[in-house]
mmCIF file with all atom_site columns, C-alpha atoms and ligand atoms in Angstrom:
data_model
loop_
_atom_site.group_PDB
_atom_site.id
_atom_site.type_symbol
_atom_site.label_atom_id
_atom_site.label_alt_id
_atom_site.label_comp_id
_atom_site.label_asym_id
_atom_site.label_entity_id
_atom_site.label_seq_id
_atom_site.pdbx_PDB_ins_code
_atom_site.Cartn_x
_atom_site.Cartn_y
_atom_site.Cartn_z
_atom_site.occupancy
_atom_site.B_iso_or_equiv
_atom_site.pdbx_formal_charge
_atom_site.auth_seq_id
_atom_site.auth_comp_id
_atom_site.auth_asym_id
_atom_site.auth_atom_id
_atom_site.pdbx_PDB_model_num
ATOM   1   C  CA  . MET V 1 1   ? 94.482  -54.744 -44.403 1.00 43.00 ? 13  MET V CA  1
ATOM   2   C  CA  . VAL V 1 2   ? 96.912  -54.377 -41.532 1.00 48.00 ? 14  VAL V CA  1
ATOM   3   C  CA  . GLY V 1 3   ? 98.395  -57.849 -41.815 1.00 63.00 ? 15  GLY V CA  1
ATOM   4   C  CA  . ALA V 1 4   ? 98.254  -58.904 -38.179 1.00 91.00 ? 16  ALA V CA  1
ATOM   5   C  CA  . SER V 1 5   ? 99.322  -62.532 -38.288 1.00 95.00 ? 17  SER V CA  1
ATOM   6   C  CA  . PRO V 1 6   ? 98.098  -64.956 -35.598 1.00 97.00 ? 18  PRO V CA  1
ATOM   7   C  CA  . SER V 1 7   ? 101.673 -65.216 -34.316 1.00 96.00 ? 19  SER V CA  1
ATOM   8   C  CA  . LEU V 1 8   ? 101.967 -61.439 -33.908 1.00 97.00 ? 20  LEU V CA  1
ATOM   9   C  CA  . ILE V 1 9   ? 98.569  -61.320 -32.191 1.00 98.00 ? 21  ILE V CA  1
ATOM   10  C  CA  . TYR V 1 10  ? 99.641  -64.104 -29.853 1.00 98.00 ? 22  TYR V CA  1
ATOM   11  C  CA  . LYS V 1 11  ? 102.980 -62.469 -29.106 1.00 98.00 ? 23  LYS V CA  1
ATOM   12  C  CA  . LYS V 1 12  ? 101.266 -59.259 -28.015 1.00 98.00 ? 24  LYS V CA  1
ATOM   13  C  CA  . LEU V 1 13  ? 98.586  -61.011 -25.977 1.00 98.00 ? 25  LEU V CA  1
ATOM   14  C  CA  . ARG V 1 14  ? 101.102 -63.253 -24.282 1.00 98.00 ? 26  ARG V CA  1
ATOM   15  C  CA  . ARG V 1 15  ? 103.301 -60.298 -23.417 1.00 98.00 ? 27  ARG V CA  1
ATOM   16  C  CA  . ARG V 1 16  ? 100.328 -58.589 -21.744 1.00 98.00 ? 28  ARG V CA  1
ATOM   17  C  CA  . PHE V 1 17  ? 98.546  -61.506 -20.096 1.00 98.00 ? 29  PHE V CA  1
ATOM   18  C  CA  . GLY V 1 18  ? 101.438 -63.909 -19.475 1.00 97.00 ? 30  GLY V CA  1
ATOM   19  C  CA  . PHE V 1 19  ? 101.112 -67.686 -19.794 1.00 95.00 ? 31  PHE V CA  1
ATOM   20  C  CA  . LEU V 1 20  ? 97.551  -68.567 -18.762 1.00 95.00 ? 32  LEU V CA  1
ATOM   21  C  CA  . ASP V 1 21  ? 97.978  -72.276 -17.978 1.00 88.00 ? 33  ASP V CA  1
ATOM   22  C  CA  . TRP V 1 22  ? 94.597  -73.518 -19.186 1.00 92.00 ? 34  TRP V CA  1
ATOM   23  C  CA  . TRP V 1 23  ? 92.396  -75.555 -18.615 1.00 92.00 ? 35  TRP V CA  1
ATOM   24  C  CA  . PRO V 1 24  ? 91.769  -75.782 -14.868 1.00 87.00 ? 36  PRO V CA  1
ATOM   25  C  CA  . GLY V 1 25  ? 91.153  -79.330 -13.657 1.00 91.00 ? 37  GLY V CA  1
ATOM   26  C  CA  . ASP V 1 26  ? 92.922  -82.015 -11.633 1.00 91.00 ? 38  ASP V CA  1
ATOM   27  C  CA  . THR V 1 27  ? 92.084  -84.869 -14.017 1.00 96.00 ? 39  THR V CA  1
ATOM   28  C  CA  . LYS V 1 28  ? 91.155  -85.405 -17.657 1.00 97.00 ? 40  LYS V CA  1
ATOM   29  C  CA  . PHE V 1 29  ? 87.686  -86.399 -16.543 1.00 97.00 ? 41  PHE V CA  1
ATOM   30  C  CA  . GLU V 1 30  ? 87.267  -83.147 -14.614 1.00 97.00 ? 42  GLU V CA  1
ATOM   31  C  CA  . ILE V 1 31  ? 88.321  -81.164 -17.695 1.00 97.00 ? 43  ILE V CA  1
ATOM   32  C  CA  . PHE V 1 32  ? 85.864  -83.184 -19.809 1.00 98.00 ? 44  PHE V CA  1
ATOM   33  C  CA  . VAL V 1 33  ? 82.981  -82.503 -17.395 1.00 98.00 ? 45  VAL V CA  1
ATOM   34  C  CA  . GLY V 1 34  ? 83.976  -78.833 -17.102 1.00 97.00 ? 46  GLY V CA  1
ATOM   35  C  CA  . ALA V 1 35  ? 83.844  -78.465 -20.893 1.00 97.00 ? 47  ALA V CA  1
ATOM   36  C  CA  . MET V 1 36  ? 80.315  -79.895 -20.896 1.00 96.00 ? 48  MET V CA  1
ATOM   37  C  CA  . LEU V 1 37  ? 79.085  -77.752 -18.006 1.00 97.00 ? 49  LEU V CA  1
ATOM   38  C  CA  . THR V 1 38  ? 80.552  -74.454 -19.164 1.00 95.00 ? 50  THR V CA  1
ATOM   39  C  CA  . GLN V 1 39  ? 78.079  -74.214 -22.043 1.00 93.00 ? 51  GLN V CA  1
ATOM   40  C  CA  . GLN V 1 40  ? 75.908  -71.095 -21.601 1.00 92.00 ? 52  GLN V CA  1
ATOM   41  C  CA  . THR V 1 41  ? 77.265  -70.185 -18.167 1.00 93.00 ? 53  THR V CA  1
ATOM   42  C  CA  . SER V 1 42  ? 80.224  -68.591 -16.431 1.00 92.00 ? 54  SER V CA  1
ATOM   43  C  CA  . TRP V 1 43  ? 83.207  -70.552 -15.182 1.00 92.00 ? 55  TRP V CA  1
ATOM   44  C  CA  . ARG V 1 44  ? 82.409  -69.505 -11.613 1.00 94.00 ? 56  ARG V CA  1
ATOM   45  C  CA  . ASN V 1 45  ? 79.134  -71.453 -11.806 1.00 96.00 ? 57  ASN V CA  1
ATOM   46  C  CA  . VAL V 1 46  ? 80.924  -74.461 -13.267 1.00 97.00 ? 58  VAL V CA  1
ATOM   47  C  CA  . GLU V 1 47  ? 83.378  -74.413 -10.358 1.00 96.00 ? 59  GLU V CA  1
ATOM   48  C  CA  . MET V 1 48  ? 80.491  -74.677 -7.891  1.00 97.00 ? 60  MET V CA  1
ATOM   49  C  CA  . ALA V 1 49  ? 79.011  -77.632 -9.781  1.00 98.00 ? 61  ALA V CA  1
ATOM   50  C  CA  . ILE V 1 50  ? 82.423  -79.346 -9.982  1.00 97.00 ? 62  ILE V CA  1
ATOM   51  C  CA  . ALA V 1 51  ? 82.948  -78.783 -6.234  1.00 97.00 ? 63  ALA V CA  1
ATOM   52  C  CA  . ASN V 1 52  ? 79.571  -80.462 -5.565  1.00 98.00 ? 64  ASN V CA  1
ATOM   53  C  CA  . LEU V 1 53  ? 80.517  -83.438 -7.746  1.00 98.00 ? 65  LEU V CA  1
ATOM   54  C  CA  . LYS V 1 54  ? 83.882  -83.742 -5.994  1.00 97.00 ? 66  LYS V CA  1
ATOM   55  C  CA  . GLY V 1 55  ? 82.260  -83.400 -2.580  1.00 97.00 ? 67  GLY V CA  1
ATOM   56  C  CA  . GLU V 1 56  ? 80.050  -86.431 -3.329  1.00 96.00 ? 68  GLU V CA  1
ATOM   57  C  CA  . ASP V 1 57  ? 82.946  -88.322 -4.894  1.00 96.00 ? 69  ASP V CA  1
ATOM   58  C  CA  . CYS V 1 58  ? 81.099  -88.420 -8.233  1.00 96.00 ? 70  CYS V CA  1
ATOM   59  C  CA  . LEU V 1 59  ? 83.747  -87.023 -10.536 1.00 97.00 ? 71  LEU V CA  1
ATOM   60  C  CA  . ASN V 1 60  ? 84.554  -90.237 -12.347 1.00 97.00 ? 72  ASN V CA  1
ATOM   61  C  CA  . LEU V 1 61  ? 83.111  -92.086 -15.337 1.00 97.00 ? 73  LEU V CA  1
ATOM   62  C  CA  . LYS V 1 62  ? 81.881  -95.099 -13.402 1.00 96.00 ? 74  LYS V CA  1
ATOM   63  C  CA  . THR V 1 63  ? 79.804  -93.060 -10.957 1.00 97.00 ? 75  THR V CA  1
ATOM   64  C  CA  . LEU V 1 64  ? 78.428  -90.606 -13.512 1.00 97.00 ? 76  LEU V CA  1
ATOM   65  C  CA  . SER V 1 65  ? 77.392  -93.401 -15.849 1.00 96.00 ? 77  SER V CA  1
ATOM   66  C  CA  . ASN V 1 66  ? 75.316  -94.980 -13.057 1.00 97.00 ? 78  ASN V CA  1
ATOM   67  C  CA  . ILE V 1 67  ? 74.084  -91.961 -11.128 1.00 97.00 ? 79  ILE V CA  1
ATOM   68  C  CA  . ARG V 1 68  ? 70.376  -91.165 -10.946 1.00 97.00 ? 80  ARG V CA  1
ATOM   69  C  CA  . VAL V 1 69  ? 69.666  -88.201 -13.207 1.00 97.00 ? 81  VAL V CA  1
ATOM   70  C  CA  . GLN V 1 70  ? 67.770  -86.376 -10.405 1.00 97.00 ? 82  GLN V CA  1
ATOM   71  C  CA  . LYS V 1 71  ? 70.791  -86.672 -8.133  1.00 97.00 ? 83  LYS V CA  1
ATOM   72  C  CA  . LEU V 1 72  ? 73.061  -85.363 -10.892 1.00 98.00 ? 84  LEU V CA  1
ATOM   73  C  CA  . GLU V 1 73  ? 70.650  -82.477 -11.501 1.00 98.00 ? 85  GLU V CA  1
ATOM   74  C  CA  . SER V 1 74  ? 70.919  -81.393 -7.884  1.00 98.00 ? 86  SER V CA  1
ATOM   75  C  CA  . LEU V 1 75  ? 74.728  -81.576 -7.921  1.00 98.00 ? 87  LEU V CA  1
ATOM   76  C  CA  . ILE V 1 76  ? 75.217  -79.567 -11.100 1.00 98.00 ? 88  ILE V CA  1
ATOM   77  C  CA  . ARG V 1 77  ? 72.358  -77.144 -10.489 1.00 98.00 ? 89  ARG V CA  1
ATOM   78  C  CA  . PRO V 1 78  ? 74.726  -74.101 -10.108 1.00 97.00 ? 90  PRO V CA  1
ATOM   79  C  CA  . SER V 1 79  ? 75.855  -74.537 -13.738 1.00 97.00 ? 91  SER V CA  1
ATOM   80  C  CA  . GLY V 1 80  ? 72.423  -73.566 -15.121 1.00 96.00 ? 92  GLY V CA  1
ATOM   81  C  CA  . PHE V 1 81  ? 70.272  -75.532 -17.594 1.00 97.00 ? 93  PHE V CA  1
ATOM   82  C  CA  . TYR V 1 82  ? 70.932  -78.312 -15.107 1.00 97.00 ? 94  TYR V CA  1
ATOM   83  C  CA  . ARG V 1 83  ? 68.114  -80.619 -16.221 1.00 97.00 ? 95  ARG V CA  1
ATOM   84  C  CA  . GLN V 1 84  ? 69.279  -80.667 -19.819 1.00 97.00 ? 96  GLN V CA  1
ATOM   85  C  CA  . LYS V 1 85  ? 72.951  -80.846 -18.839 1.00 97.00 ? 97  LYS V CA  1
ATOM   86  C  CA  . ALA V 1 86  ? 72.351  -83.699 -16.372 1.00 98.00 ? 98  ALA V CA  1
ATOM   87  C  CA  . ARG V 1 87  ? 70.474  -85.749 -18.977 1.00 97.00 ? 99  ARG V CA  1
ATOM   88  C  CA  . ARG V 1 88  ? 73.153  -85.184 -21.575 1.00 97.00 ? 100 ARG V CA  1
ATOM   89  C  CA  . LEU V 1 89  ? 76.130  -85.728 -19.284 1.00 98.00 ? 101 LEU V CA  1
ATOM   90  C  CA  . SER V 1 90  ? 74.667  -88.903 -17.905 1.00 97.00 ? 102 SER V CA  1
ATOM   91  C  CA  . GLY V 1 91  ? 73.846  -90.185 -21.420 1.00 97.00 ? 103 GLY V CA  1
ATOM   92  C  CA  . ILE V 1 92  ? 77.326  -89.417 -22.731 1.00 98.00 ? 104 ILE V CA  1
ATOM   93  C  CA  . CYS V 1 93  ? 79.028  -91.060 -19.734 1.00 98.00 ? 105 CYS V CA  1
ATOM   94  C  CA  . LYS V 1 94  ? 76.903  -94.183 -20.244 1.00 98.00 ? 106 LYS V CA  1
ATOM   95  C  CA  . SER V 1 95  ? 77.844  -94.335 -23.949 1.00 98.00 ? 107 SER V CA  1
ATOM   96  C  CA  . ILE V 1 96  ? 81.563  -93.863 -23.264 1.00 98.00 ? 108 ILE V CA  1
ATOM   97  C  CA  . LYS V 1 97  ? 81.485  -96.527 -20.550 1.00 98.00 ? 109 LYS V CA  1
ATOM   98  C  CA  . LYS V 1 98  ? 79.640  -98.976 -22.789 1.00 97.00 ? 110 LYS V CA  1
ATOM   99  C  CA  . ASP V 1 99  ? 81.624  -98.377 -25.997 1.00 98.00 ? 111 ASP V CA  1
ATOM   100 C  CA  . TYR V 1 100 ? 85.126  -97.676 -24.664 1.00 98.00 ? 112 TYR V CA  1
ATOM   101 C  CA  . GLY V 1 101 ? 85.207  -98.645 -20.998 1.00 97.00 ? 113 GLY V CA  1
ATOM   102 C  CA  . SER V 1 102 ? 87.175  -95.534 -20.018 1.00 97.00 ? 114 SER V CA  1
ATOM   103 C  CA  . LEU V 1 103 ? 87.870  -91.989 -21.079 1.00 97.00 ? 115 LEU V CA  1
ATOM   104 C  CA  . ARG V 1 104 ? 91.513  -92.950 -21.560 1.00 97.00 ? 116 ARG V CA  1
ATOM   105 C  CA  . LYS V 1 105 ? 90.538  -95.531 -24.208 1.00 98.00 ? 117 LYS V CA  1
ATOM   106 C  CA  . LEU V 1 106 ? 88.254  -93.048 -25.960 1.00 98.00 ? 118 LEU V CA  1
ATOM   107 C  CA  . PHE V 1 107 ? 91.119  -90.554 -26.034 1.00 98.00 ? 119 PHE V CA  1
ATOM   108 C  CA  . CYS V 1 108 ? 93.353  -93.143 -27.714 1.00 98.00 ? 120 CYS V CA  1
ATOM   109 C  CA  . LEU V 1 109 ? 91.379  -92.577 -30.914 1.00 98.00 ? 121 LEU V CA  1
ATOM   110 C  CA  . GLU V 1 110 ? 93.088  -90.572 -33.606 1.00 98.00 ? 122 GLU V CA  1
ATOM   111 C  CA  . LYS V 1 111 ? 92.073  -86.886 -33.480 1.00 97.00 ? 123 LYS V CA  1
ATOM   112 C  CA  . ASP V 1 112 ? 89.609  -86.799 -36.405 1.00 97.00 ? 124 ASP V CA  1
ATOM   113 C  CA  . GLU V 1 113 ? 87.971  -90.035 -35.290 1.00 98.00 ? 125 GLU V CA  1
ATOM   114 C  CA  . LEU V 1 114 ? 87.724  -88.755 -31.711 1.00 98.00 ? 126 LEU V CA  1
ATOM   115 C  CA  . ARG V 1 115 ? 86.113  -85.545 -32.984 1.00 98.00 ? 127 ARG V CA  1
ATOM   116 C  CA  . LYS V 1 116 ? 83.573  -87.569 -34.975 1.00 98.00 ? 128 LYS V CA  1
ATOM   117 C  CA  . VAL V 1 117 ? 82.666  -89.649 -31.919 1.00 98.00 ? 129 VAL V CA  1
ATOM   118 C  CA  . LEU V 1 118 ? 82.346  -86.620 -29.628 1.00 98.00 ? 130 LEU V CA  1
ATOM   119 C  CA  . LEU V 1 119 ? 80.176  -84.778 -32.148 1.00 98.00 ? 131 LEU V CA  1
ATOM   120 C  CA  . SER V 1 120 ? 77.880  -87.803 -32.385 1.00 98.00 ? 132 SER V CA  1
ATOM   121 C  CA  . TYR V 1 121 ? 76.896  -87.329 -28.707 1.00 97.00 ? 133 TYR V CA  1
ATOM   122 C  CA  . ASN V 1 122 ? 73.830  -85.277 -27.939 1.00 95.00 ? 134 ASN V CA  1
ATOM   123 C  CA  . GLY V 1 123 ? 74.999  -82.033 -26.308 1.00 93.00 ? 135 GLY V CA  1
ATOM   124 C  CA  . ILE V 1 124 ? 78.495  -81.791 -27.806 1.00 97.00 ? 136 ILE V CA  1
ATOM   125 C  CA  . GLY V 1 125 ? 79.036  -79.246 -30.577 1.00 97.00 ? 137 GLY V CA  1
ATOM   126 C  CA  . ASN V 1 126 ? 82.195  -78.067 -32.315 1.00 98.00 ? 138 ASN V CA  1
ATOM   127 C  CA  . GLU V 1 127 ? 83.528  -75.830 -29.540 1.00 97.00 ? 139 GLU V CA  1
ATOM   128 C  CA  . THR V 1 128 ? 82.920  -78.346 -26.759 1.00 97.00 ? 140 THR V CA  1
ATOM   129 C  CA  . ALA V 1 129 ? 84.347  -81.229 -28.812 1.00 98.00 ? 141 ALA V CA  1
ATOM   130 C  CA  . ASP V 1 130 ? 87.494  -79.277 -29.632 1.00 98.00 ? 142 ASP V CA  1
ATOM   131 C  CA  . SER V 1 131 ? 87.928  -78.052 -26.043 1.00 98.00 ? 143 SER V CA  1
ATOM   132 C  CA  . ILE V 1 132 ? 87.794  -81.682 -24.893 1.00 98.00 ? 144 ILE V CA  1
ATOM   133 C  CA  . ILE V 1 133 ? 90.216  -82.799 -27.612 1.00 98.00 ? 145 ILE V CA  1
ATOM   134 C  CA  . LEU V 1 134 ? 92.681  -79.998 -26.857 1.00 98.00 ? 146 LEU V CA  1
ATOM   135 C  CA  . TYR V 1 135 ? 92.633  -79.794 -23.082 1.00 98.00 ? 147 TYR V CA  1
ATOM   136 C  CA  . ALA V 1 136 ? 91.528  -83.259 -21.940 1.00 98.00 ? 148 ALA V CA  1
ATOM   137 C  CA  . ALA V 1 137 ? 92.764  -85.561 -24.731 1.00 98.00 ? 149 ALA V CA  1
ATOM   138 C  CA  . GLU V 1 138 ? 95.768  -83.276 -25.297 1.00 97.00 ? 150 GLU V CA  1
ATOM   139 C  CA  . LYS V 1 139 ? 95.726  -83.308 -29.096 1.00 98.00 ? 151 LYS V CA  1
ATOM   140 C  CA  . PRO V 1 140 ? 96.360  -80.022 -30.922 1.00 98.00 ? 152 PRO V CA  1
ATOM   141 C  CA  . VAL V 1 141 ? 93.191  -78.615 -32.450 1.00 98.00 ? 153 VAL V CA  1
ATOM   142 C  CA  . PHE V 1 142 ? 92.360  -74.904 -32.612 1.00 98.00 ? 154 PHE V CA  1
ATOM   143 C  CA  . VAL V 1 143 ? 89.294  -74.047 -30.534 1.00 98.00 ? 155 VAL V CA  1
ATOM   144 C  CA  . ILE V 1 144 ? 87.046  -71.332 -31.938 1.00 98.00 ? 156 ILE V CA  1
ATOM   145 C  CA  . ASP V 1 145 ? 84.594  -69.477 -29.754 1.00 96.00 ? 157 ASP V CA  1
ATOM   146 C  CA  . ALA V 1 146 ? 82.549  -66.282 -29.845 1.00 95.00 ? 158 ALA V CA  1
ATOM   147 C  CA  . TYR V 1 147 ? 85.425  -64.254 -28.336 1.00 96.00 ? 159 TYR V CA  1
ATOM   148 C  CA  . THR V 1 148 ? 87.801  -65.375 -31.089 1.00 97.00 ? 160 THR V CA  1
ATOM   149 C  CA  . LYS V 1 149 ? 85.299  -64.662 -33.860 1.00 97.00 ? 161 LYS V CA  1
ATOM   150 C  CA  . ARG V 1 150 ? 84.485  -61.207 -32.539 1.00 97.00 ? 162 ARG V CA  1
ATOM   151 C  CA  . ALA V 1 151 ? 88.105  -60.188 -32.039 1.00 98.00 ? 163 ALA V CA  1
ATOM   152 C  CA  . MET V 1 152 ? 89.296  -61.568 -35.383 1.00 98.00 ? 164 MET V CA  1
ATOM   153 C  CA  . HIS V 1 153 ? 86.554  -59.751 -37.269 1.00 97.00 ? 165 HIS V CA  1
ATOM   154 C  CA  . ARG V 1 154 ? 87.652  -56.483 -35.626 1.00 97.00 ? 166 ARG V CA  1
ATOM   155 C  CA  . ILE V 1 155 ? 91.365  -57.138 -36.116 1.00 98.00 ? 167 ILE V CA  1
ATOM   156 C  CA  . ASP V 1 156 ? 90.973  -58.069 -39.791 1.00 96.00 ? 168 ASP V CA  1
ATOM   157 C  CA  . GLN V 1 157 ? 87.708  -56.900 -41.260 1.00 93.00 ? 169 GLN V CA  1
ATOM   158 C  CA  . SER V 1 158 ? 88.041  -59.171 -44.272 1.00 94.00 ? 170 SER V CA  1
ATOM   159 C  CA  . ILE V 1 159 ? 87.090  -61.903 -41.752 1.00 96.00 ? 171 ILE V CA  1
ATOM   160 C  CA  . ARG V 1 160 ? 83.306  -61.900 -41.508 1.00 94.00 ? 172 ARG V CA  1
ATOM   161 C  CA  . GLU V 1 161 ? 81.797  -61.838 -38.044 1.00 89.00 ? 173 GLU V CA  1
ATOM   162 C  CA  . ASP V 1 162 ? 79.545  -64.751 -38.987 1.00 91.00 ? 174 ASP V CA  1
ATOM   163 C  CA  . ILE V 1 163 ? 82.427  -66.806 -40.410 1.00 96.00 ? 175 ILE V CA  1
ATOM   164 C  CA  . GLY V 1 164 ? 81.824  -70.560 -40.086 1.00 97.00 ? 176 GLY V CA  1
ATOM   165 C  CA  . TYR V 1 165 ? 83.456  -72.465 -37.238 1.00 97.00 ? 177 TYR V CA  1
ATOM   166 C  CA  . GLU V 1 166 ? 85.575  -74.704 -39.441 1.00 97.00 ? 178 GLU V CA  1
ATOM   167 C  CA  . GLN V 1 167 ? 86.527  -71.883 -41.776 1.00 97.00 ? 179 GLN V CA  1
ATOM   168 C  CA  . LEU V 1 168 ? 88.052  -69.831 -38.953 1.00 98.00 ? 180 LEU V CA  1
ATOM   169 C  CA  . GLN V 1 169 ? 89.600  -72.964 -37.487 1.00 98.00 ? 181 GLN V CA  1
ATOM   170 C  CA  . ASN V 1 170 ? 91.263  -73.689 -40.858 1.00 97.00 ? 182 ASN V CA  1
ATOM   171 C  CA  . TYR V 1 171 ? 92.474  -70.083 -40.983 1.00 97.00 ? 183 TYR V CA  1
ATOM   172 C  CA  . PHE V 1 172 ? 94.385  -70.579 -37.733 1.00 98.00 ? 184 PHE V CA  1
ATOM   173 C  CA  . GLU V 1 173 ? 95.479  -74.155 -38.308 1.00 98.00 ? 185 GLU V CA  1
ATOM   174 C  CA  . SER V 1 174 ? 96.967  -73.286 -41.695 1.00 97.00 ? 186 SER V CA  1
ATOM   175 C  CA  . ARG V 1 175 ? 98.960  -70.410 -40.173 1.00 97.00 ? 187 ARG V CA  1
ATOM   176 C  CA  . VAL V 1 176 ? 99.944  -71.598 -36.698 1.00 97.00 ? 188 VAL V CA  1
ATOM   177 C  CA  . GLU V 1 177 ? 102.321 -74.472 -36.030 1.00 97.00 ? 189 GLU V CA  1
ATOM   178 C  CA  . LYS V 1 178 ? 100.361 -77.384 -34.510 1.00 96.00 ? 190 LYS V CA  1
ATOM   179 C  CA  . ARG V 1 179 ? 101.822 -77.488 -31.012 1.00 97.00 ? 191 ARG V CA  1
ATOM   180 C  CA  . LEU V 1 180 ? 99.697  -78.501 -28.057 1.00 97.00 ? 192 LEU V CA  1
ATOM   181 C  CA  . ASN V 1 181 ? 100.897 -75.870 -25.572 1.00 96.00 ? 193 ASN V CA  1
ATOM   182 C  CA  . LEU V 1 182 ? 100.671 -73.144 -28.170 1.00 97.00 ? 194 LEU V CA  1
ATOM   183 C  CA  . TYR V 1 183 ? 97.085  -74.011 -29.169 1.00 98.00 ? 195 TYR V CA  1
ATOM   184 C  CA  . GLU V 1 184 ? 96.079  -74.332 -25.523 1.00 97.00 ? 196 GLU V CA  1
ATOM   185 C  CA  . ASP V 1 185 ? 97.487  -70.953 -24.624 1.00 97.00 ? 197 ASP V CA  1
ATOM   186 C  CA  . MET V 1 186 ? 96.298  -69.167 -27.772 1.00 98.00 ? 198 MET V CA  1
ATOM   187 C  CA  . HIS V 1 187 ? 92.685  -70.072 -27.069 1.00 98.00 ? 199 HIS V CA  1
ATOM   188 C  CA  . ALA V 1 188 ? 93.071  -68.955 -23.449 1.00 97.00 ? 200 ALA V CA  1
ATOM   189 C  CA  . GLN V 1 189 ? 94.562  -65.636 -24.623 1.00 98.00 ? 201 GLN V CA  1
ATOM   190 C  CA  . PHE V 1 190 ? 91.602  -64.943 -26.933 1.00 98.00 ? 202 PHE V CA  1
ATOM   191 C  CA  . VAL V 1 191 ? 89.186  -65.608 -24.065 1.00 97.00 ? 203 VAL V CA  1
ATOM   192 C  CA  . GLU V 1 192 ? 91.146  -63.215 -21.842 1.00 97.00 ? 204 GLU V CA  1
ATOM   193 C  CA  . LEU V 1 193 ? 91.152  -60.606 -24.614 1.00 98.00 ? 205 LEU V CA  1
ATOM   194 C  CA  . GLY V 1 194 ? 87.379  -60.969 -25.043 1.00 98.00 ? 206 GLY V CA  1
ATOM   195 C  CA  . LYS V 1 195 ? 86.723  -60.636 -21.331 1.00 96.00 ? 207 LYS V CA  1
ATOM   196 C  CA  . ARG V 1 196 ? 89.063  -57.744 -20.619 1.00 98.00 ? 208 ARG V CA  1
ATOM   197 C  CA  . TYR V 1 197 ? 89.068  -55.616 -23.769 1.00 98.00 ? 209 TYR V CA  1
ATOM   198 C  CA  . CYS V 1 198 ? 87.317  -56.948 -26.856 1.00 98.00 ? 210 CYS V CA  1
ATOM   199 C  CA  . LYS V 1 199 ? 83.892  -56.930 -25.229 1.00 98.00 ? 211 LYS V CA  1
ATOM   200 C  CA  . PRO V 1 200 ? 80.649  -56.250 -27.120 1.00 97.00 ? 212 PRO V CA  1
ATOM   201 C  CA  . LYS V 1 201 ? 81.612  -52.573 -26.691 1.00 97.00 ? 213 LYS V CA  1
ATOM   202 C  CA  . PRO V 1 202 ? 85.389  -52.759 -27.185 1.00 98.00 ? 214 PRO V CA  1
ATOM   203 C  CA  . ASP V 1 203 ? 87.809  -50.984 -24.881 1.00 98.00 ? 215 ASP V CA  1
ATOM   204 C  CA  . CYS V 1 204 ? 90.539  -50.306 -27.443 1.00 98.00 ? 216 CYS V CA  1
ATOM   205 C  CA  . THR V 1 205 ? 92.482  -47.692 -25.504 1.00 97.00 ? 217 THR V CA  1
ATOM   206 C  CA  . GLY V 1 206 ? 94.265  -50.155 -23.233 1.00 96.00 ? 218 GLY V CA  1
ATOM   207 C  CA  . CYS V 1 207 ? 94.115  -53.184 -25.523 1.00 98.00 ? 219 CYS V CA  1
ATOM   208 C  CA  . PRO V 1 208 ? 97.497  -54.743 -26.360 1.00 98.00 ? 220 PRO V CA  1
ATOM   209 C  CA  . LEU V 1 209 ? 96.382  -55.155 -29.987 1.00 98.00 ? 221 LEU V CA  1
ATOM   210 C  CA  . ASN V 1 210 ? 95.306  -51.583 -30.647 1.00 97.00 ? 222 ASN V CA  1
ATOM   211 C  CA  . HIS V 1 211 ? 98.201  -50.890 -33.043 1.00 96.00 ? 223 HIS V CA  1
ATOM   212 C  CA  . ILE V 1 212 ? 97.680  -54.009 -35.160 1.00 97.00 ? 224 ILE V CA  1
ATOM   213 C  CA  . CYS V 1 213 ? 93.876  -54.182 -35.149 1.00 97.00 ? 225 CYS V CA  1
ATOM   214 C  CA  . GLU V 1 214 ? 91.923  -52.467 -37.920 1.00 97.00 ? 226 GLU V CA  1
ATOM   215 C  CA  . HIS V 1 215 ? 89.100  -51.450 -35.593 1.00 97.00 ? 227 HIS V CA  1
ATOM   216 C  CA  . GLY V 1 216 ? 91.513  -50.458 -32.807 1.00 97.00 ? 228 GLY V CA  1
ATOM   217 C  CA  . ILE V 1 217 ? 93.674  -48.271 -35.043 1.00 96.00 ? 229 ILE V CA  1
ATOM   218 C  CA  . ARG V 1 218 ? 90.609  -46.264 -36.058 1.00 96.00 ? 230 ARG V CA  1
ATOM   219 C  CA  . ALA V 1 219 ? 89.278  -46.140 -32.491 1.00 96.00 ? 231 ALA V CA  1
ATOM   220 C  CA  . ILE V 1 220 ? 92.446  -44.662 -30.948 1.00 95.00 ? 232 ILE V CA  1
ATOM   221 C  CA  . ALA V 1 221 ? 93.307  -42.318 -33.864 1.00 92.00 ? 233 ALA V CA  1
HETATM 222 S  S1  . SF4 U 2 .   ? 91.912  -52.999 -30.354 1.00 76.91 ? 3   SF4 U S1  1
HETATM 223 FE FE1 . SF4 U 2 .   ? 89.760  -52.923 -29.782 1.00 76.91 ? 3   SF4 U FE1 1
HETATM 224 S  S2  . SF4 U 2 .   ? 88.655  -54.022 -31.372 1.00 76.91 ? 3   SF4 U S2  1
HETATM 225 FE FE2 . SF4 U 2 .   ? 90.835  -54.536 -31.570 1.00 76.91 ? 3   SF4 U FE2 1
HETATM 226 S  S3  . SF4 U 2 .   ? 91.093  -56.408 -30.424 1.00 76.91 ? 3   SF4 U S3  1
HETATM 227 FE FE3 . SF4 U 2 .   ? 91.524  -54.747 -29.021 1.00 76.91 ? 3   SF4 U FE3 1
HETATM 228 S  S4  . SF4 U 2 .   ? 89.572  -54.250 -28.002 1.00 76.91 ? 3   SF4 U S4  1
HETATM 229 FE FE4 . SF4 U 2 .   ? 89.140  -55.512 -29.802 1.00 76.91 ? 3   SF4 U FE4 1
#
C-alpha cells in the first residue's frame, strides 16, 4: 500500500493539468441539460445538441416542458440515443415545472432531499444526479464515474475495480474537505487523468501519478 491520499493525488493532478474550471455552461439549466445529454456520448456531441437547443431558443424549463418530443428529438439528435433522451428530458422538465415551478426552487432543497428527487426521475442515476447537484445546484457532493473508479483501483489496489458508487463516494467524502470548488475541480481532474493517461491501456510513463500509484510504480520500474 503506497498511501496516496486523495489530497496528494489532487495536488499532483492540479500541478499538471492546472485549474480546469468545470462544468461548461452559461446557465444552471444548460449545465442540467448537459449532464442529462452527456450520458453514453462524448462532450463534443453534447455541445452540438446544446447549440441546436440554443439556436431555437429552447434552453429553458418552460420551453422544454412544453416542446413536442419529436421536435426535441431532432434538436438533440447529435447527442445519440436521442429518442430515449428526448422522452426522458421532456418528462423530467414537465415534472420539475409542475412540482417546483423552476429549477431554482428545486435546487433550494437540501442536498440529500434534492438527490432523492433527482434519482426518482426516469433517466437520472447516481452520477448524473451528483453532477447536477455539484455543478448546477452548487452543493458539494463527490461525483464518481468510470474514470475515477479505474484510476483509484490502479492507484490503490485494495480498492476493488467494481467498488460500489456510494462506497467510493464515501471514501472520498470522508477524506476530502467538503468544499464546492475543490469537489468540482477534483472530479474534472480525474476525468482529465482518465482521458489523457489512465485509459483502458494506461500510459504510465508520462502520468503525473506514476510515483504514487501502485500500478504505475510497477509499470515504470
Ligand atoms: S500511473 Fe498509470 S495506472 Fe497509475 S494513474 Fe497514472 S496512468 Fe493510471
